[in-house]
Amino acid sequence: MKKALLIPLLLMITISAAPRFNGFLQNWSAYNLNDDQNVFLLRNRLRLNTTLSGDWARGYGSVDFSDERQLTPALQEVNIRELYFDLYFEKFDLRVGKQQVIWGKADGVFINDIVNPLDLRYFLMQDFDDIRMGTNMLRAKGYVSGWGLEALFIPRFEPWKMAAPGSPWEFYRPDSMIVSLEPPPQMSIPEILLPVTFNWQSGNLPSPNLTNGEIGLKLSGFILGTDVSLLYLDAFQDNPVSQVTNIAVRIDSSSGTPVPQRAAMYLAPEYRRNNMYGFNFARPLGGTVVRGEIGYFNGYHFNRQPELTQEMIGQLQTGVLPEIANVVESDFLQAMVGADISGPFGSSLSVQYIHKQIMEYDPGIINNDEIETMITLMLSGTFWNEEGSARWLTLYDQNSESGLSRATFAYKLADAVLVETGVDILWGEAESFIGQFAGNDNAYLKIIYSF
Amino acid sequence: MMKKLFVVFVLAATVSFGQLSGREIMMKVDAQPEPKSMIATTEMMLISVKRGRTKERLRRITRHQKNYQSSEFDSKSLVRFHHPADVKGTGFLMWEYRGDKDDDQWLFLPALGKVKRIAAREKGENFMGSDFSYEDMSGRDIDDDHFSLLGEEELNGVNCYKIEAVPIEGESSYKKRIVWVDPSRWLAIKVEYYDKKDRLLKIMNIDEFRKDGPYWTVLKMRMENVQDNHKTIMDISDVQYDSGIRDDYFTERFLMRVD
């Protein structure tokens, strides 16, 4: 309660200006092109932003009031996107509260931009400021001789927000599956199959204490015409691994073969911690801006095919339930290099190449290749004195040969009224990140009134 | 260099008609006292007429600019967008250098929450959808054009020099410009812009100006694109000169700070 009173009190003391409001009203309807052109999204949203500003302090709040009745399940929510308080000093700024922190240079993909969790309830269909979710944190930034040092402390981990079961944007998450337990090659027993029950709800979030707090550092500056940043983040992985929580297998005494005891093993999401070291840069070369980012994760966690080891067989024979090794740890690299090429009449072409590599690759790792690459292309332009704009964006995952292509056209009916229409085409393998939504090709219309 | 946005300066000198060349006249327009810094609010009304229907759109920005006398920088400026609502808070930071070095430019988009490094724009591109291009707004170095005095012509009751400016150096989106110079103030009060095919493209008129200390301030100007039937009326207000803007104001820190 004391904390709840502190911020308004500080605001009242420090800020004498009247609050200012702005925001928008948006209607977003989408029609599934693969399903008899059914309406599968009808979302109305009011965004209300409030700002209180003074010379040495500022308060800001952004709230979305959403109503979505077409999607399964229906969604009515009040979402506080950001709510923070700034204090400005001579060489030092402090921001406390729920906020978004953007660290990356990439557009449309998240390489080093991983401070905030993602809202993937509409997959990548939302605007990126809607996909990135605000997080409660303390953020301090100091400035000396053109350099800025930013420090973050996030006391409570928050995971990604996923679409609910039944949603067309629900990630494929089986209730159960059969996995093979592979005995070591030197054992003469056959591979056995175990039915697996997933318990998605029982994943334990790290408890909110100081030890589980996340820490970030960013040093940024300007050298030889180039914007550069060095990054460090000690945090939990936003995408959990599925840890075996219970398994019951016994060795058949007559055959010496392991058999499922309870015909199930249980997997639950678990959040593991790692360190990320990153580097960003951007610089113009003539009419082109070259930019890139590299993130090196020390101790990234992946799911692998469960495996029986010699030791585990021994444990089974003594009646002890073994820990199945279905999570492996490896260093992991993500990198992006891109170029924004300016064209005539307000047009531009952006190209990005993304490379991901598991440094100590284990062939048993599920859903990840050792090296994965992606290409993005974005062609955009404005016309009619910026009354109209058009954009074509494509993400293509080379490994799974899956992709997303979006073409949009927007027209300003008036200063305050924008009408945007577009088409999303998705394709690729059903098991891939994008391809699993290949049935969700859609045409959409957004009407936005800004105030 | 005649590159100060929204501000035209004058040298209070006596005029002796008929004794100056085109270049000498433009040098007088160009050689004006320069403020150390400037803050101004600009409103641009964009007016289009299509099929007899008039459509108006408003743009409002504030601009902070600092000029440097002895530095690698020529100027630094920060533009903040206030209207329309969907771009409110957008910031544009530019460092201009002396000599041929390209400008450094950054754009802050509040909706994305990040600062983007951007390349110097094509000179012929429109500024914020208006009829002013980046070339019109930033002006050209006096050595980049060849000036010819075409004669004298009365404009709004003022006997003006009429000068033709033809690009000889650097890129330009125009074949030529015709400039009317008020010799009592050494102000360019009208400019005609001709496209590469030598057809009249745009006409700029200064409608209102005043003197603030040693500096002339343009308060109202019009740019009309006669080929597109589109025009922009620009109003400048709340002008402050030499108010002592901090150097670190022109950094990412303040680019991201939206009031």
XYZ file of C-alpha atoms in Angstrom:
710
model
C 0.000 0.000 0.000
C 2.860 2.316 0.855
C 4.415 1.591 -2.526
C 1.112 2.253 -4.246
C 0.982 5.683 -2.676
C 4.577 6.566 -3.348
C 4.374 7.109 -7.078
C 1.289 9.370 -7.098
C 2.800 11.299 -4.213
C 6.066 11.803 -6.048
C 4.110 12.835 -9.092
C 2.138 15.397 -7.160
C 5.230 16.833 -5.569
C 7.343 16.961 -8.683
C 4.926 17.619 -11.474
C 2.781 20.669 -11.631
C 1.488 20.246 -15.200
C -1.983 18.971 -16.031
C -2.250 15.458 -17.465
C -2.424 15.135 -21.231
C -4.192 12.347 -23.051
C -3.802 10.792 -26.450
C -4.415 7.432 -28.037
C -6.575 5.770 -30.620
C -9.709 3.791 -31.319
C -9.162 0.813 -33.569
C -11.410 -1.661 -35.293
C -9.567 -4.671 -36.684
C -11.398 -7.324 -38.644
C -9.744 -10.259 -40.382
C -11.146 -12.860 -42.719
C -9.676 -16.314 -43.055
C -8.937 -16.949 -46.713
C -8.726 -20.731 -46.274
C -11.947 -21.240 -44.409
C -14.847 -20.043 -46.549
C -13.678 -16.523 -45.873
C -14.986 -16.646 -42.328
C -14.429 -13.719 -40.041
C -11.951 -15.002 -37.516
C -11.000 -11.786 -35.845
C -13.102 -8.825 -34.858
C -11.305 -6.694 -32.347
C -12.189 -3.258 -31.027
C -9.638 -1.476 -28.972
C -9.261 1.830 -27.176
C -5.763 2.907 -26.270
C -5.475 5.667 -23.747
C -2.094 7.210 -23.012
C -1.629 9.714 -20.192
C 1.390 11.909 -19.646
C 2.282 14.186 -16.765
C 5.400 16.198 -17.438
C 7.607 18.459 -15.408
C 11.140 19.748 -15.851
C 12.700 17.005 -13.766
C 10.069 14.316 -13.745
C 7.507 12.643 -15.930
C 4.774 10.074 -15.445
C 3.373 7.982 -18.264
C 0.642 5.382 -18.498
C -0.705 3.451 -21.475
C -3.777 1.246 -21.209
C -5.569 -0.884 -23.806
C -9.247 -1.669 -23.446
C -9.892 -4.573 -25.831
C -12.944 -6.457 -26.907
C -12.541 -9.460 -29.177
C -15.542 -11.705 -29.632
C -14.759 -13.630 -32.776
C -11.550 -15.276 -31.705
C -11.791 -18.432 -29.642
C -11.906 -17.871 -26.754
C -13.347 -14.353 -26.690
C -11.102 -11.761 -25.127
C -12.212 -8.781 -23.088
C -9.417 -7.236 -21.146
C -7.913 -4.111 -19.706
C -4.209 -4.292 -20.297
C -1.859 -1.841 -18.642
C 0.826 -1.733 -21.295
C 3.135 0.683 -19.541
C 2.978 2.646 -16.307
C 6.166 4.321 -15.183
C 7.692 7.317 -13.576
C 10.807 9.161 -14.764
C 13.212 11.262 -12.769
C 15.738 13.374 -14.655
C 19.054 14.461 -13.192
C 21.965 16.335 -14.744
C 23.800 13.259 -16.050
C 21.472 10.535 -14.956
C 17.894 9.355 -15.646
C 15.812 6.937 -13.627
C 12.671 5.119 -14.786
C 10.630 2.991 -12.395
C 7.589 0.927 -13.294
C 6.137 -1.162 -16.066
C 7.972 -0.345 -19.267
C 9.255 -1.597 -22.600
C 12.990 -1.677 -23.248
C 14.125 -2.058 -26.823
C 17.669 -3.236 -27.307
C 17.705 -4.542 -30.845
C 18.455 -3.098 -34.248
C 16.496 -5.751 -36.139
C 13.022 -5.150 -37.519
C 10.388 -7.837 -37.171
C 12.608 -10.367 -35.411
C 13.915 -10.519 -31.860
C 17.651 -11.087 -31.649
C 18.917 -8.902 -28.800
C 15.528 -7.341 -28.205
C 14.741 -9.841 -25.460
C 14.384 -7.780 -22.311
C 10.590 -7.855 -22.429
C 8.473 -10.972 -22.911
C 6.266 -11.303 -25.981
C 2.533 -11.407 -26.375
C 2.046 -14.043 -29.056
C -1.701 -14.437 -28.664
C -2.078 -13.114 -32.203
C 1.270 -14.575 -33.296
C 3.053 -11.906 -35.370
C -0.136 -10.255 -36.616
C -0.059 -7.469 -34.053
C 2.050 -4.354 -34.283
C 5.431 -4.850 -32.668
C 4.750 -2.449 -29.816
C 1.790 -4.708 -29.013
C 3.808 -7.901 -29.263
C 6.416 -6.637 -26.804
C 4.950 -6.574 -23.274
C 5.888 -4.066 -20.632
C 7.724 -5.418 -17.590
C 8.070 -3.992 -14.109
C 11.627 -2.881 -13.665
C 14.057 -0.307 -12.404
C 16.043 1.313 -15.186
C 18.858 3.767 -14.647
C 20.877 5.466 -17.339
C 23.968 7.623 -16.912
C 25.635 9.780 -19.554
C 29.283 10.768 -19.827
C 31.092 12.256 -22.835
C 28.639 11.001 -25.428
C 28.386 7.519 -23.912
C 25.378 6.102 -22.117
C 25.409 3.284 -19.573
C 22.052 1.707 -18.867
C 21.365 -0.686 -16.003
C 18.179 -2.719 -15.561
C 16.819 -4.685 -12.662
C 13.707 -6.815 -13.216
C 12.548 -8.226 -9.890
C 9.955 -10.615 -11.249
C 10.237 -12.831 -14.299
C 7.272 -12.820 -16.664
C 6.882 -15.415 -19.411
C 5.570 -15.083 -22.938
C 1.827 -14.818 -23.309
C 0.490 -17.531 -25.609
C -2.845 -17.984 -27.363
C -5.379 -19.965 -25.409
C -6.436 -23.442 -26.536
C -8.877 -23.217 -29.422
C -7.418 -20.011 -30.815
C -6.299 -20.118 -34.462
C -2.979 -18.777 -33.174
C -2.509 -21.466 -30.549
C 0.976 -22.917 -30.777
C 0.993 -26.632 -31.339
C 1.186 -28.130 -27.870
C 0.151 -31.783 -27.750
C -1.721 -33.100 -24.773
C 0.187 -36.288 -25.155
C 2.696 -37.892 -27.444
C 4.783 -41.004 -27.798
C 8.502 -40.557 -27.337
C 11.161 -43.156 -27.716
C 13.576 -43.852 -24.928
C 16.853 -44.684 -26.552
C 19.046 -47.015 -24.549
C 22.779 -46.627 -24.916
C 24.104 -48.447 -27.995
C 26.035 -50.940 -25.910
C 22.814 -52.196 -24.356
C 21.080 -54.940 -26.188
C 17.561 -53.930 -25.186
C 15.224 -52.484 -27.792
C 14.115 -48.863 -27.881
C 10.913 -48.411 -25.919
C 8.082 -45.997 -26.514
C 6.566 -44.011 -23.684
C 3.329 -42.066 -23.822
C 3.890 -38.567 -22.486
C 1.373 -36.340 -20.791
C 2.066 -32.628 -20.924
C 1.037 -30.483 -18.055
C 1.285 -27.004 -19.466
C -0.369 -25.305 -16.553
C 1.836 -26.656 -13.838
C 4.987 -24.889 -14.888
C 6.429 -23.073 -11.961
C 7.519 -19.500 -12.517
C 10.681 -18.501 -10.699
C 9.693 -17.052 -7.366
C 9.943 -13.262 -7.195
C 12.918 -12.737 -4.958
C 16.173 -10.862 -5.297
C 18.090 -13.968 -6.305
C 15.737 -14.533 -9.214
C 15.890 -10.927 -10.340
C 17.068 -10.272 -13.884
C 19.892 -7.864 -14.582
C 20.837 -6.033 -17.748
C 23.601 -3.645 -18.775
C 23.945 -1.677 -21.980
C 26.803 0.599 -22.950
C 26.095 2.677 -26.016
C 28.000 5.324 -27.915
C 28.967 6.818 -31.244
C 32.336 5.920 -32.785
C 33.541 6.915 -36.256
C 30.041 7.625 -37.464
C 28.720 4.325 -36.112
C 26.146 3.731 -33.368
C 27.458 0.894 -31.205
C 26.117 -0.907 -28.142
C 27.515 -3.577 -25.861
C 24.908 -5.616 -24.014
C 24.767 -8.000 -21.103
C 21.652 -9.714 -19.821
C 21.462 -12.226 -16.989
C 17.886 -13.506 -17.250
C 15.541 -16.426 -17.600
C 14.771 -17.812 -21.033
C 11.352 -16.591 -22.060
C 10.619 -19.837 -23.893
C 10.587 -22.663 -21.371
C 12.037 -26.113 -21.735
C 9.809 -29.041 -20.851
C 11.283 -30.851 -17.920
C 10.357 -34.413 -17.054
C 8.668 -34.214 -13.690
C 7.645 -37.781 -13.104
C 8.445 -41.019 -14.779
C 7.809 -44.553 -13.840
C 9.630 -47.275 -15.705
C 10.609 -50.665 -14.473
C 12.834 -53.360 -15.886
C 11.052 -56.532 -16.771
C 12.918 -59.143 -14.741
C 12.480 -61.915 -17.277
C 13.507 -60.005 -20.375
C 15.576 -57.243 -18.802
C 13.592 -54.724 -20.884
C 12.438 -51.385 -19.473
C 8.666 -51.020 -19.612
C 6.456 -48.103 -18.647
C 5.125 -48.542 -15.158
C 2.371 -45.945 -15.231
C 2.136 -45.644 -18.971
C 3.018 -41.985 -18.780
C 5.702 -39.500 -18.089
C 4.897 -35.942 -17.246
C 6.454 -32.873 -18.768
C 5.973 -29.359 -17.449
C 7.424 -26.053 -18.638
C 10.424 -24.898 -16.724
C 12.320 -21.638 -17.041
C 16.084 -21.812 -17.118
C 18.542 -19.018 -16.742
C 21.363 -17.889 -19.026
C 23.689 -14.993 -19.760
C 23.593 -13.077 -23.002
C 26.472 -10.996 -24.326
C 25.507 -8.794 -27.240
C 26.751 -6.217 -29.687
C 24.724 -3.883 -31.922
C 25.801 -1.471 -34.606
C 24.281 0.820 -37.233
C 25.879 3.226 -39.663
C 24.962 4.886 -42.935
C 26.938 4.288 -46.094
C 25.652 6.771 -48.626
C 21.937 6.254 -49.009
C 22.047 2.919 -47.172
C 22.065 2.170 -43.454
C 23.911 -1.005 -42.523
C 22.969 -2.454 -39.153
C 23.498 -5.626 -37.233
C 23.392 -7.371 -33.918
C 24.982 -10.411 -32.352
C 23.792 -12.140 -29.214
C 25.874 -14.904 -27.638
C 24.023 -16.901 -24.995
C 26.091 -18.686 -22.439
C 24.139 -21.723 -21.260
C 21.014 -21.744 -23.400
C 18.650 -24.659 -22.751
C 17.031 -26.930 -25.314
C 14.737 -29.924 -25.154
C 16.131 -33.160 -26.442
C 14.781 -36.606 -27.042
C 14.602 -38.431 -23.675
C 17.402 -40.985 -23.346
C 18.109 -43.899 -21.010
C 21.677 -44.029 -19.835
C 23.557 -46.947 -18.357
C 23.339 -45.290 -14.951
C 19.581 -44.852 -15.268
C 19.077 -48.477 -16.152
C 20.970 -49.283 -13.012
C 18.691 -47.021 -11.006
C 15.628 -48.682 -12.500
C 16.902 -52.098 -11.543
C 17.215 -50.950 -7.948
C 13.705 -49.560 -8.004
C 14.769 -45.886 -7.956
C 13.000 -43.546 -10.395
C 15.689 -41.980 -12.520
C 15.902 -38.416 -13.771
C 15.480 -38.516 -17.504
C 17.893 -36.241 -19.305
C 15.641 -34.409 -21.747
C 17.124 -30.928 -21.355
C 20.553 -30.052 -22.690
C 22.573 -26.913 -22.278
C 24.658 -25.317 -24.990
C 26.014 -21.939 -25.918
C 23.857 -20.355 -28.571
C 24.510 -17.618 -31.110
C 21.992 -15.362 -32.803
C 23.103 -12.746 -35.314
C 21.538 -10.404 -37.814
C 22.983 -8.189 -40.507
C 20.736 -5.929 -42.500
C 20.587 -2.947 -44.796
C 18.010 -0.207 -45.295
C 18.326 1.106 -48.818
C 16.674 4.428 -49.590
C 14.940 4.688 -52.927
C 13.287 7.533 -54.786
C 10.000 9.171 -53.747
C 10.081 8.038 -50.139
C 10.561 4.356 -50.933
C 12.929 2.038 -49.131
C 14.030 -1.574 -49.198
C 15.118 -3.344 -46.008
C 16.902 -6.674 -46.153
C 17.931 -8.768 -43.131
C 19.815 -12.037 -42.844
C 19.481 -13.918 -39.541
C 21.790 -16.710 -38.452
C 21.226 -18.930 -35.391
C 23.669 -21.570 -34.260
C 23.752 -24.061 -31.413
C 27.423 -24.170 -30.519
C 27.561 -27.644 -28.946
C 24.917 -29.323 -31.000
C 23.278 -32.500 -29.754
C 21.495 -34.430 -32.531
C 18.750 -35.313 -30.054
C 17.673 -31.679 -29.727
C 14.028 -31.264 -30.680
C 12.683 -28.497 -32.949
C 16.056 -26.838 -33.521
C 18.636 -27.471 -36.191
C 22.285 -26.831 -35.471
C 22.224 -23.863 -37.841
C 19.088 -22.005 -38.789
C 18.841 -19.078 -41.150
C 16.135 -16.636 -42.013
C 15.775 -13.815 -44.512
C 13.451 -10.851 -44.233
C 12.546 -8.351 -46.925
C 10.545 -5.193 -46.563
C 9.645 -2.841 -49.381
C 7.803 0.326 -48.395
C 6.856 3.653 -49.832
C 4.632 6.680 -49.442
C 2.750 8.633 -52.080
C 0.173 11.374 -52.590
C 2.062 13.667 -50.196
C 2.086 10.884 -47.610
C -1.687 10.421 -47.703
C -1.060 6.874 -48.878
C 1.537 4.278 -47.964
C 2.216 0.708 -48.993
C 4.408 -2.005 -47.531
C 5.342 -5.550 -48.374
C 7.042 -7.636 -45.705
C 8.264 -11.212 -46.010
C 9.912 -13.437 -43.401
C 11.373 -16.651 -44.811
C 12.789 -19.448 -42.692
C 15.217 -21.338 -44.907
C 15.418 -24.480 -42.762
C 11.725 -25.253 -42.623
C 10.983 -23.492 -45.910
C 8.227 -21.650 -44.118
C 7.363 -18.006 -44.224
C 5.036 -15.135 -43.729
C 4.268 -12.526 -46.337
C 2.232 -9.424 -45.619
C 1.146 -6.743 -48.066
C -0.521 -3.622 -46.686
C -1.943 -0.465 -48.096
C -2.893 2.452 -45.846
C -4.720 5.635 -46.662
C -5.336 8.682 -44.498
C -8.938 9.740 -44.908
C -8.166 12.678 -42.633
C -5.408 13.651 -40.209
C -7.048 11.544 -37.517
C -8.458 8.665 -39.565
C -6.366 5.924 -41.121
C -7.740 2.996 -43.071
C -5.385 0.067 -43.571
C -6.024 -3.079 -45.502
C -3.761 -6.011 -46.101
C -3.207 -9.680 -46.697
C -1.180 -12.188 -44.644
C -0.017 -15.346 -46.364
C 1.662 -18.061 -44.271
C 3.216 -21.276 -45.510
C 5.600 -24.069 -44.584
C 5.971 -27.318 -42.646
C 3.242 -27.913 -40.100
C 5.817 -28.397 -37.319
C 7.651 -25.144 -37.997
C 7.291 -21.917 -36.036
C 5.502 -20.089 -38.857
C 4.270 -22.998 -40.951
C 2.001 -24.341 -38.206
C -0.265 -21.362 -38.959
C -0.388 -21.937 -42.713
C -4.149 -22.301 -42.501
C -4.486 -18.783 -41.191
C -4.024 -16.833 -44.422
C -6.164 -13.773 -43.968
C -7.220 -10.455 -45.385
C -7.761 -7.697 -42.873
C -9.092 -4.219 -42.494
C -8.118 -1.785 -39.768
C -9.811 1.532 -39.155
C -7.946 3.731 -36.721
C -9.032 7.023 -35.241
C -6.177 8.783 -33.449
C -6.659 11.542 -30.910
C 25.139 29.190 -46.887
C 21.431 29.844 -47.211
C 20.454 26.819 -45.184
C 18.651 28.040 -42.103
C 15.209 26.537 -41.879
C 12.304 28.920 -41.736
C 14.544 31.916 -41.163
C 15.766 34.365 -43.701
C 18.314 36.908 -42.614
C 19.022 40.341 -43.915
C 21.967 42.631 -44.012
C 20.846 46.200 -43.381
C 22.697 47.791 -46.223
C 21.861 50.528 -48.637
C 21.018 49.508 -52.152
C 22.365 50.857 -55.339
C 20.350 49.387 -58.179
C 22.014 48.330 -61.328
C 25.553 48.004 -59.971
C 25.462 44.439 -58.640
C 25.718 41.099 -60.398
C 23.360 38.206 -59.686
C 25.986 36.496 -57.569
C 26.758 39.655 -55.587
C 23.065 40.082 -54.802
C 22.724 36.492 -53.642
C 25.877 36.862 -51.547
C 24.209 39.744 -49.742
C 21.163 37.552 -49.106
C 23.452 34.802 -47.945
C 25.908 36.762 -45.806
C 23.686 37.394 -42.816
C 24.294 37.213 -39.092
C 23.593 33.738 -37.823
C 22.031 33.060 -34.420
C 23.844 30.661 -32.118
C 20.610 28.826 -31.587
C 16.953 28.930 -32.500
C 13.711 27.414 -31.235
C 10.511 27.698 -33.262
C 7.110 26.104 -33.699
C 6.001 25.443 -37.254
C 2.556 24.613 -38.533
C 2.118 23.392 -42.074
C -1.290 23.213 -43.679
C -1.231 20.799 -46.603
C -4.009 21.596 -49.043
C -4.986 19.412 -51.966
C -7.772 19.903 -54.446
C -9.024 16.754 -56.149
C -12.127 16.650 -58.315
C -13.203 19.995 -56.891
C -12.911 18.765 -53.298
C -10.468 20.484 -50.982
C -8.686 18.418 -48.340
C -6.609 19.983 -45.582
C -4.095 18.287 -43.313
C -2.136 19.884 -40.506
C 1.427 19.199 -39.395
C 2.844 20.818 -36.261
C 6.446 20.548 -35.134
C 8.882 22.290 -32.834
C 12.435 22.656 -33.884
C 15.541 23.260 -31.777
C 18.659 24.167 -33.686
C 22.173 25.047 -32.646
C 24.690 26.548 -35.063
C 28.426 26.138 -34.644
C 31.046 28.675 -35.623
C 34.258 26.698 -35.163
C 33.646 22.996 -34.991
C 33.356 20.018 -37.299
C 29.620 20.606 -37.004
C 27.746 23.173 -39.010
C 24.588 22.709 -36.962
C 22.612 20.259 -34.874
C 18.851 20.169 -34.786
C 16.069 18.235 -33.130
C 12.557 18.274 -34.572
C 9.611 17.031 -32.503
C 6.279 16.181 -34.144
C 3.090 17.202 -32.321
C 0.391 16.797 -34.934
C -1.236 14.690 -36.352
C -1.926 12.503 -33.343
C -0.613 9.271 -34.858
C 2.906 10.686 -35.171
C 2.866 12.722 -31.971
C 6.136 12.426 -30.124
C 8.151 11.345 -33.151
C 11.585 12.944 -33.034
C 14.145 13.637 -35.728
C 17.756 14.412 -34.812
C 20.244 15.702 -37.352
C 23.912 16.616 -37.146
C 25.108 18.637 -40.127
C 28.829 18.803 -40.830
C 31.009 21.310 -42.588
C 32.357 20.327 -45.987
C 31.185 17.290 -47.910
C 30.635 14.940 -44.986
C 27.131 13.426 -44.989
C 24.698 14.401 -42.256
C 24.065 11.998 -39.391
C 20.362 11.445 -38.786
C 18.278 9.526 -36.280
C 14.544 8.996 -36.012
C 12.694 8.165 -32.802
C 9.329 6.463 -33.278
C 7.397 6.364 -29.985
C 5.155 3.537 -31.207
C 8.218 1.349 -31.750
C 10.029 2.813 -28.760
C 13.368 2.821 -30.495
C 15.798 5.116 -32.206
C 16.524 4.237 -35.816
C 19.598 5.379 -37.639
C 18.506 6.693 -41.033
C 20.344 7.728 -44.158
C 20.336 11.307 -45.381
C 17.212 11.697 -47.450
C 17.030 12.301 -51.136
C 17.141 16.053 -51.568
C 14.088 16.019 -53.807
C 11.883 14.184 -51.307
C 9.010 16.063 -49.745
C 9.415 17.149 -46.135
C 6.591 15.532 -44.097
C 4.358 15.230 -47.132
C 4.446 18.968 -47.738
C 5.336 20.767 -50.953
C 8.685 21.782 -49.462
C 11.451 19.358 -50.365
C 14.495 18.731 -48.207
C 16.456 20.724 -50.779
C 14.059 23.676 -50.391
C 14.325 23.535 -46.614
C 18.073 23.220 -46.340
C 19.012 25.494 -49.221
C 22.114 25.273 -51.350
C 25.646 26.456 -50.988
C 26.140 29.701 -52.845
C 28.987 28.181 -54.842
C 26.721 25.412 -56.127
C 24.727 27.692 -58.455
C 25.402 30.132 -61.250
C 23.410 33.359 -60.788
C 22.285 35.681 -63.584
C 20.538 38.964 -63.001
C 17.455 38.936 -65.252
C 16.399 42.455 -64.368
C 14.127 44.251 -61.950
C 10.459 43.570 -61.372
C 7.842 45.002 -59.044
C 6.372 42.508 -56.626
C 3.781 43.469 -54.000
C 4.743 47.098 -54.457
C 8.461 46.384 -53.991
C 10.942 46.813 -56.817
C 12.872 43.519 -56.685
C 15.901 41.993 -58.317
C 14.950 39.014 -60.470
C 17.699 36.416 -60.532
C 18.073 33.082 -62.257
C 19.927 30.363 -60.305
C 21.179 27.371 -62.295
C 22.886 24.458 -60.494
C 26.517 23.907 -61.456
C 27.688 21.825 -58.484
C 26.054 19.191 -56.317
C 22.822 17.369 -56.923
C 19.615 19.299 -57.424
C 16.124 18.220 -58.327
C 15.609 21.439 -60.290
C 16.737 22.689 -63.667
C 16.725 26.241 -62.347
C 15.154 28.644 -59.869
C 14.003 32.216 -60.405
C 14.427 34.294 -57.264
C 12.918 37.682 -56.426
C 15.064 39.591 -53.926
C 13.775 42.542 -51.917
C 16.812 44.875 -51.933
C 15.631 46.926 -48.981
C 15.880 43.859 -46.723
C 17.980 41.469 -48.824
C 15.255 38.872 -48.537
C 14.281 36.354 -51.188
C 10.511 36.901 -51.128
C 9.499 34.713 -54.055
C 11.057 31.705 -55.749
C 9.924 29.766 -58.797
C 11.219 26.205 -59.145
C 11.534 24.567 -62.556
C 11.720 20.802 -63.045
C 14.355 19.008 -65.092
C 12.269 19.534 -68.233
C 12.318 23.273 -67.538
C 8.615 23.376 -66.721
C 7.358 25.492 -63.829
C 6.890 23.110 -60.890
C 6.469 25.129 -57.710
C 6.123 28.735 -56.537
C 7.164 29.849 -53.076
C 6.018 33.172 -51.617
C 7.001 34.799 -48.348
C 3.848 36.449 -47.032
C 4.888 37.699 -43.616
C 8.159 38.439 -41.873
C 9.500 40.571 -39.075
C 12.806 41.632 -37.600
C 13.852 40.151 -34.253
C 16.992 41.955 -33.150
C 19.535 41.443 -35.909
C 17.596 38.581 -37.506
C 14.739 38.519 -39.967
C 12.152 35.900 -39.214
C 9.781 34.559 -41.821
C 6.381 34.108 -40.174
C 4.350 32.867 -43.093
C 5.229 31.305 -46.425
C 3.387 29.432 -49.156
C 4.643 26.760 -51.500
C 2.375 25.787 -54.376
C 2.947 22.850 -56.665
C 1.326 24.005 -59.880
C 1.646 20.599 -61.517
C -0.079 18.629 -58.718
C -2.573 21.283 -57.636
C -1.275 20.945 -54.092
C -0.012 23.649 -51.760
C 1.456 24.098 -48.319
C 1.071 27.110 -46.049
C 3.712 27.328 -43.376
C 3.294 29.418 -40.222
C 6.178 29.950 -37.840
C 5.652 31.107 -34.248
C 7.193 31.133 -30.769
C 10.600 31.929 -32.203
C 13.455 32.259 -29.719
C 17.001 33.136 -30.746
C 20.196 32.572 -28.805
C 18.438 30.979 -25.849
C 21.473 28.897 -24.934
C 20.437 25.324 -25.762
C 22.693 22.734 -24.141
C 24.911 20.823 -26.515
C 23.804 17.474 -25.100
C 20.209 18.322 -26.001
C 21.058 17.047 -29.476
C 21.634 13.463 -28.403
C 19.685 10.229 -28.253
C 18.911 10.947 -24.610
C 16.750 13.934 -25.472
C 15.548 12.505 -28.777
C 13.787 9.803 -26.750
C 12.490 12.176 -24.106
C 8.925 13.023 -25.055
C 7.071 15.576 -22.925
